[in-house]
Coordinates of C-alpha atoms in Angstrom, one line a residue:
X1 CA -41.6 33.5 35.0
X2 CA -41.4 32.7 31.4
X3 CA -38.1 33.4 30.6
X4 CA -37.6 30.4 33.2
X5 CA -40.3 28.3 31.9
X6 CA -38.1 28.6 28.6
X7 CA -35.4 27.4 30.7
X8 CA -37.2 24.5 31.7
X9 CA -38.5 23.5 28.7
X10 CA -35.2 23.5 27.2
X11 CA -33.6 21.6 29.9
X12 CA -36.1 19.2 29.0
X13 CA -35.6 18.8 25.5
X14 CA -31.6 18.3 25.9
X15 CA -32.3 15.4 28.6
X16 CA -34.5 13.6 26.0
X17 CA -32.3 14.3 23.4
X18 CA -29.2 13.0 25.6
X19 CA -31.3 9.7 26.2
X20 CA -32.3 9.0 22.9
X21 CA -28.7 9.7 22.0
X22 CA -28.1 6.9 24.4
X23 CA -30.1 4.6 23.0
X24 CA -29.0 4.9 19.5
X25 CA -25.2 4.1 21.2
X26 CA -26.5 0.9 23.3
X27 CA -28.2 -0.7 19.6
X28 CA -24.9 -2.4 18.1
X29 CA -24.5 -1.8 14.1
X30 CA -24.5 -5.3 12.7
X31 CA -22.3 -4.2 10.2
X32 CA -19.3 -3.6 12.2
X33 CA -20.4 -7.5 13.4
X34 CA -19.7 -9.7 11.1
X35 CA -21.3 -7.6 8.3
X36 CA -24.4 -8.9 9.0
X37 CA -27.9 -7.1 8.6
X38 CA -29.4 -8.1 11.7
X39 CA -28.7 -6.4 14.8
X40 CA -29.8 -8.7 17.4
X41 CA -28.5 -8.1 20.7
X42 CA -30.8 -10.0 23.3
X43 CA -31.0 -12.7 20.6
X44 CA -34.5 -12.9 20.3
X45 CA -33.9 -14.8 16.7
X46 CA -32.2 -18.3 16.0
X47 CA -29.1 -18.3 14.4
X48 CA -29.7 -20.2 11.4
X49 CA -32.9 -17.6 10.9
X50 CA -30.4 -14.8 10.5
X51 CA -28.2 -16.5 8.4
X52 CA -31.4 -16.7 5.9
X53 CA -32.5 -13.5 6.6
X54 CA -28.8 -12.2 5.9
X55 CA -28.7 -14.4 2.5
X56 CA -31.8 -12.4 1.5
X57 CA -31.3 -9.2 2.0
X58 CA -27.3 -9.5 0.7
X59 CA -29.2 -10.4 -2.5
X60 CA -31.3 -7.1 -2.6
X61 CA -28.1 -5.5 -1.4
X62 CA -26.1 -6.9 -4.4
X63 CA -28.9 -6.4 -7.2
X64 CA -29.0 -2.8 -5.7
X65 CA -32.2 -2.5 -5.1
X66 CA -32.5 -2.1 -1.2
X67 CA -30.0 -1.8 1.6
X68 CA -32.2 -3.3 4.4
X69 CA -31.2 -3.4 8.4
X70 CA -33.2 -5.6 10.6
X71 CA -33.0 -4.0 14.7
X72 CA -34.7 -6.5 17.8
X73 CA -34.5 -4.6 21.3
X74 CA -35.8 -5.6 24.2
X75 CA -36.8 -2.0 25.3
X76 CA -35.9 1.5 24.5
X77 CA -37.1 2.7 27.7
X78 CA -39.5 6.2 27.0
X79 CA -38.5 7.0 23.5
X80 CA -40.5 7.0 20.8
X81 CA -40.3 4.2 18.5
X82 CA -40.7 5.9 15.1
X83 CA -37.8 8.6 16.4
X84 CA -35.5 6.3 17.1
X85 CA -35.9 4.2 14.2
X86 CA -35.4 7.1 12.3
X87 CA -32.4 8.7 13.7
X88 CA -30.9 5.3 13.9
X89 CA -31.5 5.0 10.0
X90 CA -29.7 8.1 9.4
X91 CA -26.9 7.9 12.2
X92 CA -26.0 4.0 10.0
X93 CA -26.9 5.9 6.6
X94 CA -28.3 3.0 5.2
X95 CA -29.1 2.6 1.3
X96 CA -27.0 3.9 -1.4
X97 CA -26.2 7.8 -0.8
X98 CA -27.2 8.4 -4.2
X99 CA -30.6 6.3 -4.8
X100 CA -31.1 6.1 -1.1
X101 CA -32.6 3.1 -1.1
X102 CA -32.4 2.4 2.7
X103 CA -34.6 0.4 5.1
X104 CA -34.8 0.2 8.7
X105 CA -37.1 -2.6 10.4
X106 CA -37.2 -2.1 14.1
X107 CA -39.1 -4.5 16.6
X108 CA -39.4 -3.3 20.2
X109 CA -40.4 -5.9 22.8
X110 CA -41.5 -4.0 25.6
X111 CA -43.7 -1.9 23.6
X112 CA -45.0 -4.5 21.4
X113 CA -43.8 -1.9 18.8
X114 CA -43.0 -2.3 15.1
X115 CA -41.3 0.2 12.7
X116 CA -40.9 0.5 9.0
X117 CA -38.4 3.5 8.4
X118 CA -38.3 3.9 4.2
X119 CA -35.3 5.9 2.4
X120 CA -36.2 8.4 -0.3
X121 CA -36.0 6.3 -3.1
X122 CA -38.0 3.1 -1.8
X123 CA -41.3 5.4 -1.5
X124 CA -42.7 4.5 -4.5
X125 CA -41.9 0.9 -4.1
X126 CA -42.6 0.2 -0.6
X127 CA -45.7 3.0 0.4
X128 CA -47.4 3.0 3.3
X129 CA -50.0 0.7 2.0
X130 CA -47.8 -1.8 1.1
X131 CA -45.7 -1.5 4.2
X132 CA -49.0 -1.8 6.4
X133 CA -50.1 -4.9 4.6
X134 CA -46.7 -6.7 5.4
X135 CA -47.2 -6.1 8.9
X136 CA -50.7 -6.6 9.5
X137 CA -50.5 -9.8 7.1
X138 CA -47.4 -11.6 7.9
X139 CA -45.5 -10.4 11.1
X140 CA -48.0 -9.1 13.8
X141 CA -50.0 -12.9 13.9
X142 CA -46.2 -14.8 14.8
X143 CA -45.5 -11.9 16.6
X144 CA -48.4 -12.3 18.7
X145 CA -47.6 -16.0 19.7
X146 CA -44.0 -14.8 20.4
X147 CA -42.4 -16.3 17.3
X148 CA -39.9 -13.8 16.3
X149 CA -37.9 -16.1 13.8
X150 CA -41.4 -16.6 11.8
X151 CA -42.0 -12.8 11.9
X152 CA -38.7 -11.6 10.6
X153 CA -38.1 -14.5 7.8
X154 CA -41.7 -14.4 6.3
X155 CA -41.6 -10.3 7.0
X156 CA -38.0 -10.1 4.6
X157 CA -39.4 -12.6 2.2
X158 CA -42.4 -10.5 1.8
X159 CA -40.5 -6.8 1.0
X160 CA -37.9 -9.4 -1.3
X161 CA -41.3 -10.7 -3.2
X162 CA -42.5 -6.9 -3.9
X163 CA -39.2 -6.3 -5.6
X164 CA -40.1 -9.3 -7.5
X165 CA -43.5 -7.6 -8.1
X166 CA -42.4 -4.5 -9.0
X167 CA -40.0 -5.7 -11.9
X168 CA -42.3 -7.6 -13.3
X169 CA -44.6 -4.7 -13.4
X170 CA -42.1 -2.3 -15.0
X171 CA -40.9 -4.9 -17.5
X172 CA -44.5 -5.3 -18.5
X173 CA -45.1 -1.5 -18.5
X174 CA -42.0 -1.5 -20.9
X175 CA -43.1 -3.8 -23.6
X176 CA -46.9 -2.4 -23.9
X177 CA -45.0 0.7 -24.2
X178 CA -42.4 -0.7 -27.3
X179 CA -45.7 -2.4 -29.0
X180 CA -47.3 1.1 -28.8
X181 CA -44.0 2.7 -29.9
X182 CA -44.0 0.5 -33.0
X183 CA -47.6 0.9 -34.2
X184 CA -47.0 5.0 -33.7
X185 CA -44.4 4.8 -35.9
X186 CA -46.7 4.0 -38.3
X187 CA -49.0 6.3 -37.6
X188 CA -49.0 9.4 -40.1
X189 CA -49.1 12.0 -38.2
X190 CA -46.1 11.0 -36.3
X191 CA -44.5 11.1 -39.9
X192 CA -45.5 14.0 -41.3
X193 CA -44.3 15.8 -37.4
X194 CA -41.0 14.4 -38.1
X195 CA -40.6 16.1 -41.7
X196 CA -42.3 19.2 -40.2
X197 CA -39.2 19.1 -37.5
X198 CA -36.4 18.1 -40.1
X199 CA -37.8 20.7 -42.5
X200 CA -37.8 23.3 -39.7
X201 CA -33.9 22.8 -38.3
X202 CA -32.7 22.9 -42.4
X203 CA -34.6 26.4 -42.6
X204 CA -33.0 27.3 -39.5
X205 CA -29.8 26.4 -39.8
X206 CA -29.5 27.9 -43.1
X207 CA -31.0 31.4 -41.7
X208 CA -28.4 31.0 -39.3
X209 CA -25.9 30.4 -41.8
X210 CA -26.7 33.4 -43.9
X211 CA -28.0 36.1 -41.6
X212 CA -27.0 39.4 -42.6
X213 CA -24.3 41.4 -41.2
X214 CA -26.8 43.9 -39.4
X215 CA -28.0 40.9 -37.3
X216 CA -31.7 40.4 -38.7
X217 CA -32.1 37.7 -35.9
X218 CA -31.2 40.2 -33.1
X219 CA -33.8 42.6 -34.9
X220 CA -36.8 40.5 -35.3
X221 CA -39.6 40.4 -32.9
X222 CA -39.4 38.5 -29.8
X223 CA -42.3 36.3 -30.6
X224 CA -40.6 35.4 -33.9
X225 CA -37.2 34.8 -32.0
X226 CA -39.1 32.9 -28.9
X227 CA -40.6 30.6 -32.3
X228 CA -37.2 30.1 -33.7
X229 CA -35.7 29.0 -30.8
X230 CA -38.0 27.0 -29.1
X231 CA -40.2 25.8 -32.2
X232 CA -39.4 22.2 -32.1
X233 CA -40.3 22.0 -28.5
X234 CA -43.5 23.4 -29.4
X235 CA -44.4 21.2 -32.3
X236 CA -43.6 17.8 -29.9
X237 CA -45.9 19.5 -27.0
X238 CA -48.4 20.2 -29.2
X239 CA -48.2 16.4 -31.0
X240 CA -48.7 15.0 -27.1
X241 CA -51.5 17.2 -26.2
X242 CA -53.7 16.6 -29.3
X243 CA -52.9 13.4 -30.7
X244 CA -52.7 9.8 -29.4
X245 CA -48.9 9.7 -30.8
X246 CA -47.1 8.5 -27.7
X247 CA -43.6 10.7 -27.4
X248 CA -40.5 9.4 -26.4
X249 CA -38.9 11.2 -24.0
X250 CA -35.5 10.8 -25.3
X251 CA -36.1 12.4 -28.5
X252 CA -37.5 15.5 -26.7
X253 CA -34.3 16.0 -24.5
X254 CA -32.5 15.5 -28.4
X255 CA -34.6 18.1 -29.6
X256 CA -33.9 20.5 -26.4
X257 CA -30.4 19.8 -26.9
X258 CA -30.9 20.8 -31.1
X259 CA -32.9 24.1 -29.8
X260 CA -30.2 25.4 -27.6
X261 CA -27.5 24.3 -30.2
X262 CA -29.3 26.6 -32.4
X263 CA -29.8 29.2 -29.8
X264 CA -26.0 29.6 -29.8
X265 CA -25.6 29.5 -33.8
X266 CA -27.2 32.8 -33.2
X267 CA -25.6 33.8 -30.5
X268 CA -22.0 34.0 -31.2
X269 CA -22.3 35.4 -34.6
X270 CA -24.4 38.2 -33.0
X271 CA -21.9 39.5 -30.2
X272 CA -19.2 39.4 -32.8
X273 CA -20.4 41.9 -35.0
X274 CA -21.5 43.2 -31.9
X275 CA -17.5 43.2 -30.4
X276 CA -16.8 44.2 -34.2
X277 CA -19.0 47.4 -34.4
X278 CA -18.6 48.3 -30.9
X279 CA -14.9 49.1 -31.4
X280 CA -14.6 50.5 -34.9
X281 CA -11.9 52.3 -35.2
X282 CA -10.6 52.0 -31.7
X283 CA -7.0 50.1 -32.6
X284 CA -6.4 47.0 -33.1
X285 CA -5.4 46.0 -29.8
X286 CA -8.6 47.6 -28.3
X287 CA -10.7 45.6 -31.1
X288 CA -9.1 42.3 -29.8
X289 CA -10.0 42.8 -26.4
X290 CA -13.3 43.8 -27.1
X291 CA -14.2 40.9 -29.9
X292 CA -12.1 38.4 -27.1
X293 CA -14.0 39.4 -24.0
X294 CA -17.5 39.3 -26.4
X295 CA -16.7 35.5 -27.3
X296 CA -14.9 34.3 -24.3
X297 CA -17.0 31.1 -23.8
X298 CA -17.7 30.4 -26.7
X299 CA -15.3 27.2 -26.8
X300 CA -17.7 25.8 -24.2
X301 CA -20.3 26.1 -26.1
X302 CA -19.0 24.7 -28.9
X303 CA -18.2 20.9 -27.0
X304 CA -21.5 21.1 -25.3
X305 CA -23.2 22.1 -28.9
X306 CA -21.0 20.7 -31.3
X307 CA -23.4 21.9 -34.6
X308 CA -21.8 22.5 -37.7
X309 CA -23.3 26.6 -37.9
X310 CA -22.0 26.8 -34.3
X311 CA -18.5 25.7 -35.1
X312 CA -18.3 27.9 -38.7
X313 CA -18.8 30.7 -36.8
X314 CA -16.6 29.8 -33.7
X315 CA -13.8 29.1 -36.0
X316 CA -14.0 32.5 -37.9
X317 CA -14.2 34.2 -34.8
X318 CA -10.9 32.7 -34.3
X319 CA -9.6 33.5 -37.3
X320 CA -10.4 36.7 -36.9
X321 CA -9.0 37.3 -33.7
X322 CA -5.7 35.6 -35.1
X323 CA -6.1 38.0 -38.2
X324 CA -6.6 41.9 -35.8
X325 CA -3.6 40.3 -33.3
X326 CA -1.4 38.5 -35.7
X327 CA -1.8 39.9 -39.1
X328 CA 0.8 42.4 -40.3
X329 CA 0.2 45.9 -41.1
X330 CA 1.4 49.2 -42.4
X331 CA 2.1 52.6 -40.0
X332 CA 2.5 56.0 -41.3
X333 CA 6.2 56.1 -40.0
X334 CA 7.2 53.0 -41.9
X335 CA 7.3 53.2 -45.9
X336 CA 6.9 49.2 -45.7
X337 CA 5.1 46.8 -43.7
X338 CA 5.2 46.3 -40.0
X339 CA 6.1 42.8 -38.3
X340 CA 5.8 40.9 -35.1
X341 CA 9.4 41.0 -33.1
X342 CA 9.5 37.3 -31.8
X343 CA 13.1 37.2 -31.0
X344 CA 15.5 39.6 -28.5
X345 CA 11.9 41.4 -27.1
X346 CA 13.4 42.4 -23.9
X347 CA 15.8 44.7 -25.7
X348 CA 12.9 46.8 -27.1
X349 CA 11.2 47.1 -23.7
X350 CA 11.6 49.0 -20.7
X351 CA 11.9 47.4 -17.2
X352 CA 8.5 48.6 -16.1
X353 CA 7.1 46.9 -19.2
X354 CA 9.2 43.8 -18.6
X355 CA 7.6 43.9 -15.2
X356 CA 4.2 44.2 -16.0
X357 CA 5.0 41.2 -18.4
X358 CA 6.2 39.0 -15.6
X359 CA 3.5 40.4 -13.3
X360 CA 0.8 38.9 -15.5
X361 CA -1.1 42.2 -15.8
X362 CA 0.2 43.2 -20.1
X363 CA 1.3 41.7 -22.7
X364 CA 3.0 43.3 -24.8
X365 CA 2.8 42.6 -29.0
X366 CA 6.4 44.7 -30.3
X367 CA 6.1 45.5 -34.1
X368 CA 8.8 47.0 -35.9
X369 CA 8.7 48.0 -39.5
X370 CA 10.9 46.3 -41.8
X371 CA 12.4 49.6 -43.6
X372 CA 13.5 51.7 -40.9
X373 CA 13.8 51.5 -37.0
X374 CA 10.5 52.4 -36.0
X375 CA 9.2 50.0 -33.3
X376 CA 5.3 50.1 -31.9
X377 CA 4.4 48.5 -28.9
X378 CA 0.9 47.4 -28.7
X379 CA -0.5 45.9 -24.8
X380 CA -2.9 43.5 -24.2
X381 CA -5.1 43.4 -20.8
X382 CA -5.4 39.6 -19.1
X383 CA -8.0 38.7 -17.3
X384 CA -8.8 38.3 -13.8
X385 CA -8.2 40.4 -10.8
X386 CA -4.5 39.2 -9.1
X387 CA -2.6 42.4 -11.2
X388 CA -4.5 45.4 -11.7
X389 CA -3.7 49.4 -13.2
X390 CA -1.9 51.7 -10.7
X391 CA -2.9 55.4 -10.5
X392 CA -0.4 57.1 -9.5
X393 CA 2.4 55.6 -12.0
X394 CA 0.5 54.4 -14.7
X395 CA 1.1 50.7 -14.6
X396 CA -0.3 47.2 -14.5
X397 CA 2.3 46.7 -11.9
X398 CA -0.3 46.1 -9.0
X399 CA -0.4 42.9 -7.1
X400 CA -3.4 42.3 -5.1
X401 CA -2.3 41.0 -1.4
X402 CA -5.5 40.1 0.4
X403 CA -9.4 39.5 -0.8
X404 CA -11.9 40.9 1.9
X405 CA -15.6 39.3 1.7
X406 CA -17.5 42.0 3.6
X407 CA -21.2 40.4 2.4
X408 CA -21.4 36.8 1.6
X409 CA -23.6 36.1 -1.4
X410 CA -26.9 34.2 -1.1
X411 CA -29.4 33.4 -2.9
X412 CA -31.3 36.7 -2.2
X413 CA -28.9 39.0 -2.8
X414 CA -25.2 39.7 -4.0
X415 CA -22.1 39.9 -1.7
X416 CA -19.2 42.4 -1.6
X417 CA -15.5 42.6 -0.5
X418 CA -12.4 45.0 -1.2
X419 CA -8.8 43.5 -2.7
X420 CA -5.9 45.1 -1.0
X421 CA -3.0 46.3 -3.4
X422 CA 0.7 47.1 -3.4
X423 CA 2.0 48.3 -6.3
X424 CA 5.7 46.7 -7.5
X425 CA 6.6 49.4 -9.7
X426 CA 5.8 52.4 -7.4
X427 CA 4.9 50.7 -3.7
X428 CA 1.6 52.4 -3.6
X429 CA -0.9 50.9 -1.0
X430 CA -4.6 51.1 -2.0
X431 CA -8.1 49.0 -2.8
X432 CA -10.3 48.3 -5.4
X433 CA -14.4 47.1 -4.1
X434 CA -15.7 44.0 -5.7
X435 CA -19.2 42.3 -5.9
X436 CA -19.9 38.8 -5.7
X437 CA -23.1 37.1 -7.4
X438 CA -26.5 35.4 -6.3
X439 CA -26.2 32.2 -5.3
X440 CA -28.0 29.5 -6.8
X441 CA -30.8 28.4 -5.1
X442 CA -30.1 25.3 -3.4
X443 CA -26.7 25.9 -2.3
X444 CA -25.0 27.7 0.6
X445 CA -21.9 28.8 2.4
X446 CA -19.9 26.9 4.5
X447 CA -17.7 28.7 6.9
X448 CA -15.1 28.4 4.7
X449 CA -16.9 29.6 2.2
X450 CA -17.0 26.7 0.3
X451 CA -20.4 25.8 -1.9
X452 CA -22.7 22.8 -0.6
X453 CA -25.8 21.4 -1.8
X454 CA -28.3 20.8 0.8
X455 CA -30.2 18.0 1.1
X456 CA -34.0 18.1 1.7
X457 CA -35.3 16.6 4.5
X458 CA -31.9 15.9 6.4
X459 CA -31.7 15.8 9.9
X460 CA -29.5 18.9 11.9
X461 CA -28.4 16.5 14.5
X462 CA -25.0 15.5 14.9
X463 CA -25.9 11.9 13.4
X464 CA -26.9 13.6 9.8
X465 CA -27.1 11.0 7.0
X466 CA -23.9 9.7 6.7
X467 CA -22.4 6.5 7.3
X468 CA -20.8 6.7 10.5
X469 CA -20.5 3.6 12.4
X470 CA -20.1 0.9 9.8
X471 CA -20.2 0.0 5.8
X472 CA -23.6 0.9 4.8
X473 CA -23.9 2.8 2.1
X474 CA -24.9 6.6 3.3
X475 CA -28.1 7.4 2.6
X476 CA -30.9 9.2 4.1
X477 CA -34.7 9.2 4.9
X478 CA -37.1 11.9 5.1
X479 CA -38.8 10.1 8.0
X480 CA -41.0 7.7 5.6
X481 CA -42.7 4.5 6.6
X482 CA -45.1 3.1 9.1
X483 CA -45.4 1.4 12.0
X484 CA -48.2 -1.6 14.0
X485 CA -49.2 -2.3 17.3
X486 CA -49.0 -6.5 17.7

């Protein structure tokens, strides 16, 4: 008996669904007639009270700061006002898909119904308050006498006028807040903060500049690292909480910026002499690697962070790795001085070398000493995973051929596959298992495993929040607004 009550129930929902999916199809998109912002199909309104209400809300449109769609239906048979309103918002994506900035007004006749559908980013503009007093105000008393023209006109000039309002408000917001910027400039304590900060990143930056090979920064306490780091942060938190010195909020992102800049002064000189020490005395092609791998991003971090310590450091690092690579050297079996081979380097190397070469798994640095014929061939690993070593003949000669994703990562745990090999040296057959990390939160996988950001508050239905009947701009509503009985 239940598992057919189920049945019914969904029967039920798929009907209503179907309907309201009808009605949304039977409410033309003014847009895709005449580009208007009126939809208006039982012509309640008077032409020339569209063409003002169209002049109107093309200027909010232009001045980006609402993309409004006025709707007038005669009925909607049993649907629900507010549902329809807002799956017709979100089928015509209305408002700009980044500010979403949408709104929806839709009049019913048969239910003496009205509906204000609000996008995301009109919320703190246009709040239910506001929205209420609109209706109850200016549209419900020409509604009730039947004068639809008055009610939409005097409706659209009303949301146009909070605009108005609201700049007003923000401009004035804005200048109280440059007067009080200019009288705390003048305040002392703002003053002696700002020498307190200055005087703080020149300490820093020279510890930075001159910490001692043994990494004293990597061996101080964590409170005394947390301090260094985040210090300047501190000092403006501290100046906002217990003094009347109003911050500006740019200069705290600038200082955020300065404490991760010198977060990565650190952090690049400590994993060198961390790749340094780590392989002492394991060749110098081993001592590359290691010292390469250890500072592999840190030419991102040096655009995002371009401070002067940061690039000293990043620059001797690359010195350095020219200088273990590059540099000649001397070898037991040569009485003089061993140098790169830059010319005829095929002759000096065997076809399986010249294969792993072309292959992409080695390269290969060919040194022979100046005195005699003595020839060393050092090889370099490259990253990634498309060639890989081959067990049973010894070779980076291994070409992956498929990549298996047996998990999917998420953002609760890691994923996990296998690549399929086949060696062109030796044609061995085998795998190698690989893991895949957390997602961020935020995101998920597409079937194609392709990485999409979700969007709060979107609808599942096939309408979504995209523009998909007309030129509106694409944005979306989280089922904001309100609504009045007339």
């Amino acid at each position: 008996m239940k598992k057919y009550f189920s049945l019914l129930l969904l029967l039920v929902s798929l009907s209503f669904t179907g309907y309201a999916a009808s009605v949304l199809d039977s409410i033309p998109n003014p847009k895709t007639q005449g580009n208007s912002y009126v939809s208006d199909a039982a012509a309640f309104l008077r032409p020339e009270t569209i063409h003002k209400t169209d002049s109107i809300l093309a200027q909010l449109n232009r001045e980006k700061k609402a993309q409004v769609a006025v709707v007038l239906v005669s009925s909607i048979g049993r649907a629900v006002p507010k549902d329809i309103a807002t799956q017709l918002f979100r089928k015509w994506g209305l408002g700009d898909q980044v500010t979403n900035n949408g709104l929806l007004i839709l009049l019913v006749k048969d239910q003496r119904r009205i509906e204000f559908e609000i996008g995301y980013g009109l919320e703190g503009i246009l709040p239910d308050i506001i929205t209420q007093r609109i209706q109850q105000e200016v549209m419900i008393p020409a509604l009730k006498t039947g004068n639809y023209d008055a009610a939409v006109l005097e409706g659209v000039v009303r949301i146009a006028a909070t605009f108005t309002e609201y700049d007003q408000q923000v401009a004035s917001a804005g200048a109280e807040s440059d007067n009080a910027g200019a009288a705390d400039q003048q305040d002392p304590r703002l003053i002696f903060v700002i020498l307190l900060l200055v005087v703080y990143l020149i300490a820093i930056s020279f510890y930075a500049a001159f910490t001692p090979k043994k990494g004293m920064f990597k061996q101080s306490p964590l409170l005394l690292r947390l301090f260094m780091i985040f210090g300047p942060m501190l000092l403006v938190v501290l100046l906002a909480a217990f003094s009347p010195v109003k911050i500006n909020y740019w200069v705290v992102l600038l200082l955020i910026y300065l404490c991760w800049a010198i977060y990565y002064s650190y952090n690049i000189p400590v994993r060198q002499r961390k790749g340094i020490k780590k392989t002492s005395g394991t060749g110098r092609n081993k001592s590359y690697e290691a010292l390469r791998d250890a500072t592999t991003d840190d030419g991102i971090y040096v655009l995002l962070f371009p401070f002067p310590v940061l690039l000293f450091h990043y620059l001797s690092v690359r010195n350095q790795l020219s200088a273990i690579r590059y540099a000649p050297f001397k070898a037991d079996q040569c009485k003089g001085v061993m140098w790169l081979v830059k010319k005829d380097r095929n002759a000096l190397l065997s076809e399986t070398e010249q294969l792993e070469e072309k292959l992409g798994g080695l390269t290969y640095d060919i040194w022979q000493c100046d005195q005699n014929d003595f020839v060393v061939k050092l090889p370099y690993t490259e990253a990634g995973d498309k060639v890989c070593f081959c067990k049973k003949c010894k070779n980076y000669t291994a070409v992956r051929v498929k990549r298996t994703v047996e998990i999917k990562a998420s953002t609760r745990h890691a994923g996990s596959g296998y690549n399929d090999y086949v060696c062109r040296n030796c044609a061995a057959v085998f795998n190698q298992d690989f893991t895949l990390a957390k997602k961020l939160s935020g995101t998920f996988t597409t079937n194609n495993g392709s990485n999409s950001r979700s969007s709060s508050g979107s609808s599942s239905s096939g309408s979504g929040s995209s523009s998909s009947g007309g030129s509106w701009g694409g944005g979306s509503s989280g089922g904001a607004g309100s609504g009045s009985n007339w």
